[in-house]
Short mmCIF file of C-alpha atoms in Angstrom, two decimals:
data_model
loop_
_atom_site.label_atom_id
_atom_site.label_comp_id
_atom_site.label_asym_id
_atom_site.label_seq_id
_atom_site.Cartn_x
_atom_site.Cartn_y
_atom_site.Cartn_z
CA MET X 575 7.98 24.15 -26.09
CA THR X 576 9.12 25.34 -22.68
CA ILE X 577 6.64 25.57 -19.79
CA ARG X 578 7.26 28.72 -17.77
CA VAL X 579 6.55 27.89 -14.13
CA GLY X 580 5.79 30.17 -11.21
CA VAL X 581 6.60 28.74 -7.78
CA ILE X 582 4.69 29.93 -4.70
CA GLY X 583 6.64 29.39 -1.51
CA ALA X 584 10.43 29.63 -1.24
CA GLY X 585 10.94 27.50 1.85
CA ILE X 586 12.60 24.08 1.82
CA MET X 587 10.19 22.48 -0.65
CA GLY X 588 9.66 25.53 -2.83
CA ALA X 589 13.39 26.22 -3.18
CA ASP X 590 13.99 22.57 -4.09
CA HIS X 591 11.27 22.74 -6.74
CA VAL X 592 12.86 25.88 -8.21
CA ARG X 593 16.24 24.15 -8.44
CA ASN X 594 14.75 21.04 -10.04
CA LEU X 595 12.65 22.94 -12.56
CA ALA X 596 15.55 25.20 -13.50
CA GLY X 597 18.24 22.53 -13.74
CA ALA X 598 16.98 18.95 -13.65
CA VAL X 599 13.66 18.93 -15.51
CA SER X 600 13.62 19.23 -19.29
CA GLY X 601 11.11 21.45 -21.04
CA ALA X 602 10.66 23.76 -18.05
CA SER X 603 11.93 27.10 -16.80
CA VAL X 604 11.15 29.16 -13.70
CA SER X 605 9.88 32.64 -14.51
CA LEU X 606 8.66 33.89 -11.12
CA VAL X 607 8.97 32.96 -7.43
CA ALA X 608 6.63 34.26 -4.73
CA ASP X 609 7.13 34.27 -0.98
CA LEU X 610 5.93 36.55 1.81
CA ASP X 611 9.62 36.95 2.72
CA ALA X 612 11.01 39.11 -0.10
CA ASP X 613 14.63 38.16 0.60
CA ARG X 614 13.83 34.45 0.58
CA ALA X 615 11.91 34.78 -2.68
CA ALA X 616 14.81 36.64 -4.30
CA ALA X 617 17.36 34.11 -3.02
CA ALA X 618 15.42 31.22 -4.58
CA ALA X 619 14.69 33.08 -7.82
CA GLY X 620 18.16 34.49 -8.50
CA PRO X 621 20.08 31.31 -9.46
CA ALA X 622 17.18 30.28 -11.71
CA GLY X 623 17.21 33.61 -13.55
CA ALA X 624 13.66 34.27 -12.37
CA ARG X 625 11.88 37.32 -11.02
CA SER X 626 10.51 37.40 -7.47
CA THR X 627 7.49 38.87 -5.72
CA THR X 628 5.73 38.82 -2.37
CA ASP X 629 2.28 38.56 -4.00
CA PRO X 630 1.22 34.99 -4.89
CA ARG X 631 -1.92 36.16 -6.68
CA ALA X 632 0.14 38.42 -8.93
CA LEU X 633 2.25 35.37 -9.79
CA ILE X 634 -0.81 33.34 -10.73
CA THR X 635 -2.09 35.99 -13.14
CA ASP X 636 1.32 36.92 -14.56
CA ASP X 637 1.46 36.62 -18.37
CA GLU X 638 4.87 34.94 -18.19
CA VAL X 639 3.61 32.12 -15.96
CA ASP X 640 2.12 29.16 -17.84
CA ALA X 641 1.75 26.85 -14.82
CA VAL X 642 2.02 27.13 -11.05
CA VAL X 643 3.61 25.10 -8.25
CA ILE X 644 2.17 25.70 -4.77
CA ALA X 645 4.65 24.91 -2.00
CA SER X 646 3.47 27.45 0.56
CA HIS X 647 1.99 26.82 4.02
CA ASP X 648 -0.78 24.22 4.18
CA SER X 649 -3.28 26.86 5.29
CA THR X 650 -2.95 28.70 1.94
CA HIS X 651 -3.51 25.76 -0.41
CA ALA X 652 -7.28 25.98 -0.91
CA GLU X 653 -7.38 29.70 -1.68
CA LEU X 654 -4.38 29.53 -4.03
CA LEU X 655 -5.78 26.50 -5.84
CA THR X 656 -9.03 28.39 -6.32
CA ALA X 657 -7.12 31.37 -7.73
CA CYS X 658 -5.32 29.07 -10.20
CA LEU X 659 -8.65 27.61 -11.30
CA ASP X 660 -10.09 31.11 -11.74
CA ALA X 661 -7.08 31.97 -13.93
CA ARG X 662 -7.45 28.65 -15.81
CA LYS X 663 -3.81 27.76 -15.11
CA PRO X 664 -2.54 24.23 -14.44
CA VAL X 665 -1.19 23.80 -10.95
CA LEU X 666 0.84 21.26 -8.99
CA CYS X 667 0.07 21.66 -5.29
CA GLU X 668 2.01 20.01 -2.50
CA LYS X 669 -0.08 18.00 -0.07
CA PRO X 670 -2.47 18.48 1.62
CA LEU X 671 -5.17 19.60 -0.78
CA ALA X 672 -6.70 21.95 1.79
CA PRO X 673 -6.62 22.64 5.55
CA THR X 674 -10.00 20.93 6.10
CA VAL X 675 -12.13 18.30 4.39
CA GLU X 676 -14.86 20.88 3.80
CA GLU X 677 -12.46 23.22 1.99
CA GLY X 678 -11.09 20.27 0.05
CA ARG X 679 -14.55 19.32 -1.16
CA THR X 680 -15.14 22.90 -2.31
CA VAL X 681 -11.87 22.83 -4.28
CA VAL X 682 -12.76 19.49 -5.88
CA GLU X 683 -16.20 20.74 -6.92
CA ALA X 684 -14.65 23.83 -8.51
CA GLU X 685 -11.88 21.81 -10.17
CA GLU X 686 -14.27 19.27 -11.66
CA ALA X 687 -16.52 22.05 -12.98
CA VAL X 688 -13.54 23.71 -14.70
CA ALA X 689 -12.37 20.32 -16.02
CA ALA X 690 -15.80 19.74 -17.55
CA GLU X 691 -15.61 23.17 -19.22
CA LEU X 692 -12.06 22.77 -20.56
CA GLY X 693 -12.08 19.04 -21.20
CA ARG X 694 -8.99 18.57 -19.03
CA SER X 695 -8.03 18.66 -15.37
CA LEU X 696 -5.90 21.54 -14.09
CA VAL X 697 -5.03 20.36 -10.56
CA SER X 698 -2.33 17.82 -9.69
CA LEU X 699 -1.38 16.88 -6.12
CA GLY X 700 2.21 16.37 -4.99
CA PHE X 701 2.14 12.88 -3.49
CA MET X 702 5.69 12.14 -4.61
CA ARG X 703 5.79 8.55 -3.32
CA ARG X 704 3.77 7.56 -6.39
CA PHE X 705 6.93 8.37 -8.38
CA ASP X 706 9.49 6.82 -6.04
CA PRO X 707 11.11 3.92 -7.95
CA ALA X 708 10.79 1.54 -4.97
CA HIS X 709 7.08 2.32 -4.59
CA THR X 710 6.33 1.98 -8.30
CA GLU X 711 8.18 -1.35 -8.55
CA LEU X 712 6.39 -2.70 -5.49
CA ARG X 713 3.04 -1.64 -6.93
CA ARG X 714 3.85 -3.46 -10.18
CA ARG X 715 4.82 -6.65 -8.36
CA LEU X 716 1.71 -6.56 -6.19
CA ALA X 717 -0.50 -6.10 -9.25
CA ALA X 718 1.22 -9.10 -10.85
CA GLY X 719 0.30 -11.19 -7.81
CA GLU X 720 3.88 -12.16 -7.02
CA LEU X 721 3.25 -12.25 -3.25
CA GLY X 722 -0.12 -13.92 -3.54
CA GLU X 723 -3.01 -12.45 -1.57
CA VAL X 724 -1.78 -9.48 0.48
CA LEU X 725 -2.58 -9.95 4.17
CA VAL X 726 -0.82 -7.22 6.14
CA ALA X 727 1.34 -4.16 5.48
CA HIS X 728 3.56 -2.43 8.03
CA CYS X 729 4.62 1.22 7.60
CA VAL X 730 7.15 3.13 9.68
CA SER X 731 7.65 6.88 9.30
CA ARG X 732 10.16 8.66 11.55
CA ASN X 733 11.45 12.21 11.55
CA VAL X 734 14.26 13.84 13.48
CA ARG X 735 12.18 16.52 15.20
CA SER X 736 8.65 17.80 14.92
CA ALA X 737 7.59 21.40 14.67
CA PRO X 738 7.34 22.94 18.16
CA ASP X 739 3.59 23.44 17.69
CA ALA X 740 2.91 19.95 16.32
CA THR X 741 -0.35 18.31 17.38
CA ASN X 742 -1.96 14.94 16.85
CA ILE X 743 -4.07 16.48 14.10
CA SER X 744 -1.13 18.09 12.27
CA ALA X 745 0.77 14.79 12.57
CA ILE X 746 -2.01 13.21 10.52
CA THR X 747 -2.60 16.00 7.99
CA ASN X 748 1.07 16.82 7.38
CA SER X 749 2.98 13.56 7.89
CA ALA X 750 0.72 10.49 7.90
CA ILE X 751 -1.10 11.92 4.87
CA HIS X 752 1.60 10.34 2.67
CA GLU X 753 0.67 6.80 3.73
CA LEU X 754 -3.03 7.68 3.60
CA ASP X 755 -2.51 8.25 -0.12
CA SER X 756 0.20 5.72 -0.93
CA MET X 757 -1.30 2.63 0.72
CA PRO X 758 -4.63 2.67 -1.19
CA TRP X 759 -2.63 3.43 -4.34
CA LEU X 760 -0.16 0.58 -3.73
CA LEU X 761 -2.78 -1.99 -2.74
CA ARG X 762 -5.38 -0.79 -5.28
CA THR X 763 -8.15 -0.82 -2.72
CA SER X 764 -9.87 1.78 -0.55
CA VAL X 765 -9.60 2.31 3.20
CA SER X 766 -12.74 1.11 4.97
CA GLU X 767 -12.10 2.11 8.59
CA VAL X 768 -9.28 3.43 10.74
CA ALA X 769 -8.19 3.59 14.36
CA TRP X 770 -5.68 5.69 16.30
CA VAL X 771 -3.91 3.71 19.02
CA SER X 772 -2.59 5.87 21.84
CA GLY X 773 0.55 4.68 23.59
CA ARG X 774 1.08 4.62 27.33
CA LYS X 775 3.65 7.39 27.11
CA ALA X 776 5.08 9.88 24.64
CA SER X 777 8.66 10.85 23.93
CA SER X 778 10.03 13.53 26.25
CA LEU X 779 11.14 15.36 23.09
CA ALA X 780 7.56 15.73 21.84
CA PRO X 781 5.61 18.96 22.35
CA ALA X 782 2.97 18.84 25.06
CA GLY X 783 -0.18 17.10 23.87
CA LEU X 784 1.46 15.24 20.97
CA GLN X 785 1.24 11.45 21.21
CA ASP X 786 4.62 10.54 19.78
CA PRO X 787 5.13 7.88 18.60
CA ALA X 788 1.60 7.03 17.54
CA LEU X 789 0.21 3.90 15.94
CA MET X 790 -2.55 3.98 13.33
CA LEU X 791 -4.51 1.06 11.92
CA LEU X 792 -6.09 1.07 8.47
CA ARG X 793 -8.48 -1.69 7.49
CA MET X 794 -8.80 -1.86 3.72
CA GLU X 795 -11.96 -2.72 1.77
CA ASP X 796 -10.45 -6.07 0.74
CA GLY X 797 -9.63 -6.97 4.36
CA THR X 798 -5.91 -6.14 4.31
CA LEU X 799 -4.73 -4.61 7.59
CA VAL X 800 -2.18 -1.77 7.45
CA THR X 801 -0.23 -0.57 10.47
CA LEU X 802 1.50 2.81 10.57
CA GLU X 803 3.97 3.88 13.23
CA LEU X 804 4.48 7.64 13.11
CA PHE X 805 7.36 8.97 15.23
CA LEU X 806 8.04 12.67 14.65
CA ASN X 807 10.80 13.08 17.25
CA ALA X 808 12.93 9.99 16.61
CA GLU X 809 16.06 12.19 16.76
CA TYR X 810 18.46 9.62 15.21
CA GLY X 811 17.55 10.53 11.62
CA TYR X 812 14.88 10.39 8.93
CA SER X 813 13.63 6.86 8.37
CA THR X 814 10.78 5.42 6.32
CA ARG X 815 10.10 1.71 5.89
CA LEU X 816 7.44 -0.51 4.42
CA GLU X 817 6.87 -4.26 4.47
CA VAL X 818 4.03 -5.99 2.65
CA VAL X 819 3.17 -9.52 3.78
CA GLY X 820 1.47 -11.84 1.32
CA GLU X 821 0.45 -15.49 1.33
CA ARG X 822 3.54 -16.52 -0.65
CA GLY X 823 6.16 -14.03 0.48
CA THR X 824 7.02 -10.54 1.63
CA ALA X 825 8.42 -7.40 0.03
CA SER X 826 10.03 -4.50 1.84
CA PHE X 827 12.16 -1.42 1.44
CA THR X 828 13.89 0.90 3.85
CA GLU X 829 15.69 4.21 3.93
CA SER X 830 17.98 3.85 0.91
CA PRO X 831 19.95 5.85 -0.04
CA LEU X 832 21.99 5.66 3.14
CA LEU X 833 25.66 5.77 3.96
CA GLU X 834 26.87 2.51 5.48
CA TYR X 835 30.44 2.27 6.70
CA ASN X 836 32.82 0.03 8.66
CA LEU X 837 35.21 1.82 11.01
CA ASP X 838 37.02 1.06 14.28
CA ARG X 839 35.72 -2.51 14.37
CA ARG X 840 32.15 -1.28 14.04
CA ARG X 841 29.57 -1.25 11.29
CA ALA X 842 27.32 1.79 11.21
CA THR X 843 24.62 3.47 9.18
CA GLU X 844 24.39 7.22 8.67
CA TYR X 845 20.84 8.55 8.33
CA PRO X 846 19.79 11.72 6.48
CA ALA X 847 18.51 14.65 8.51
CA ASP X 848 15.24 14.88 6.57
CA TRP X 849 13.19 13.27 3.80
CA ARG X 850 14.78 14.94 0.79
CA PRO X 851 17.72 12.59 0.11
CA ARG X 852 15.38 9.58 0.30
CA PHE X 853 12.86 11.03 -2.15
CA ALA X 854 15.07 13.24 -4.35
CA ASP X 855 14.48 11.04 -7.40
CA ALA X 856 10.74 10.89 -6.71
CA TYR X 857 10.41 14.69 -6.69
CA ARG X 858 12.37 15.05 -9.91
CA ILE X 859 10.48 12.27 -11.70
CA GLU X 860 7.16 13.71 -10.52
CA LEU X 861 7.99 17.19 -11.80
CA GLN X 862 9.18 15.79 -15.13
CA ALA X 863 5.97 13.79 -15.54
CA TRP X 864 3.90 16.91 -14.81
CA ILE X 865 5.83 19.08 -17.27
CA ASP X 866 5.66 16.36 -19.95
CA SER X 867 1.88 16.18 -19.59
CA LEU X 868 1.58 19.96 -19.98
CA ARG X 869 3.80 19.97 -23.07
CA THR X 870 2.01 17.09 -24.80
CA GLY X 871 -1.54 17.70 -23.62
CA ALA X 872 -1.71 14.19 -22.17
CA PRO X 873 -3.63 13.65 -18.91
CA SER X 874 -1.50 14.27 -15.84
CA PRO X 875 -0.24 11.02 -14.26
CA LEU X 876 0.00 12.70 -10.86
CA ALA X 877 -2.48 12.35 -8.02
CA THR X 878 -5.70 14.26 -8.63
CA ALA X 879 -7.56 16.75 -6.47
CA ARG X 880 -10.04 13.98 -5.63
CA ASP X 881 -7.14 11.73 -4.58
CA GLY X 882 -6.07 14.51 -2.22
CA LEU X 883 -9.60 14.80 -0.87
CA ARG X 884 -9.80 11.04 -0.25
CA ALA X 885 -6.56 11.14 1.76
CA SER X 886 -7.94 14.05 3.80
CA GLU X 887 -11.17 12.15 4.43
CA ILE X 888 -9.17 9.19 5.78
CA GLY X 889 -7.31 11.66 7.99
CA ALA X 890 -10.61 13.07 9.26
CA ALA X 891 -11.67 9.56 10.29
CA LEU X 892 -8.40 9.18 12.24
CA VAL X 893 -9.10 12.45 14.05
CA ALA X 894 -12.57 11.12 14.88
CA SER X 895 -10.93 7.96 16.23
CA ILE X 896 -8.78 10.07 18.56
CA ASP X 897 -11.95 11.74 19.85
CA ALA X 898 -13.56 8.29 20.24
CA GLY X 899 -10.72 6.96 22.38
CA GLY X 900 -9.14 4.89 19.64
CA ALA X 901 -12.24 3.12 18.36
CA PHE X 902 -12.42 2.11 14.70
CA VAL X 903 -14.18 4.80 12.65
CA LYS X 904 -15.64 4.30 9.18
CA VAL X 905 -14.14 6.42 6.40
CA VAL X 906 -16.73 8.54 4.61
CA HIS X 907 -15.98 9.70 1.08
CA ALA X 908 -18.01 12.39 -0.67
#
């Protein structure tokens, strides 16, 4: 059985999903690609042997589309997810779930009502770090208690350059959202309260009004403290790191895969320009797991709509902390 997938959005992520589904994921094919830019949609669809359109709603209701991937602008996610639910089609949506917590809660209510009717969930969220081999191995070791009681975790997330219109809020909802999902998942505990720590100065490369780098603090329900440095205009390359400190030891991983070389009496490291080389395996494994669940009827192992809502609710508490001058703010889950 082959799952015919329609992909909405033919930008960087959407085009990558088309290539993976057409050539690297078994049991899947791409039947239709939608993008508001007709040329971009056609360019992504052509090598996959798929049709293209500028109408995402027509894609969702197309008879040759069994399942949908949403990789369009964040602002479109809630309405497109709702359209997929109305059409009773399974959907994998890139983060975030919705532009606002309120819209996210509406999507979750609709999704859970449809799931109760069908006896299965239709919505999966694209938090690909859950499928990154380094993350999954670390989660296994933490669950086995190899480090003893976890005390502190340190996260670093750096990008080459932010969008020119980036704000403190978009930094949370579009970038930090990954750690807001992955850290509760890794540590198997919820976030209790959060704080946004504003630095004395921001990078001269950052757009006006963006605190960059920024430091965020997450206090978990079990008392573990998580720090997150988010630097969107690091310029030197894409870099993501994590160290978990336990009573008996530490575990960490960095930006692998990287190119390290020795030349002219120097040792150097070459960084990727964006996140895709670092998480290429994670995206492929995630897509394969989603397709396998659709083919077999097994529950999806991906993040759920409610997982996406919980990450957004943590983000909302961070925004409230900004407004409160960096004070700790309790996380409120619906």
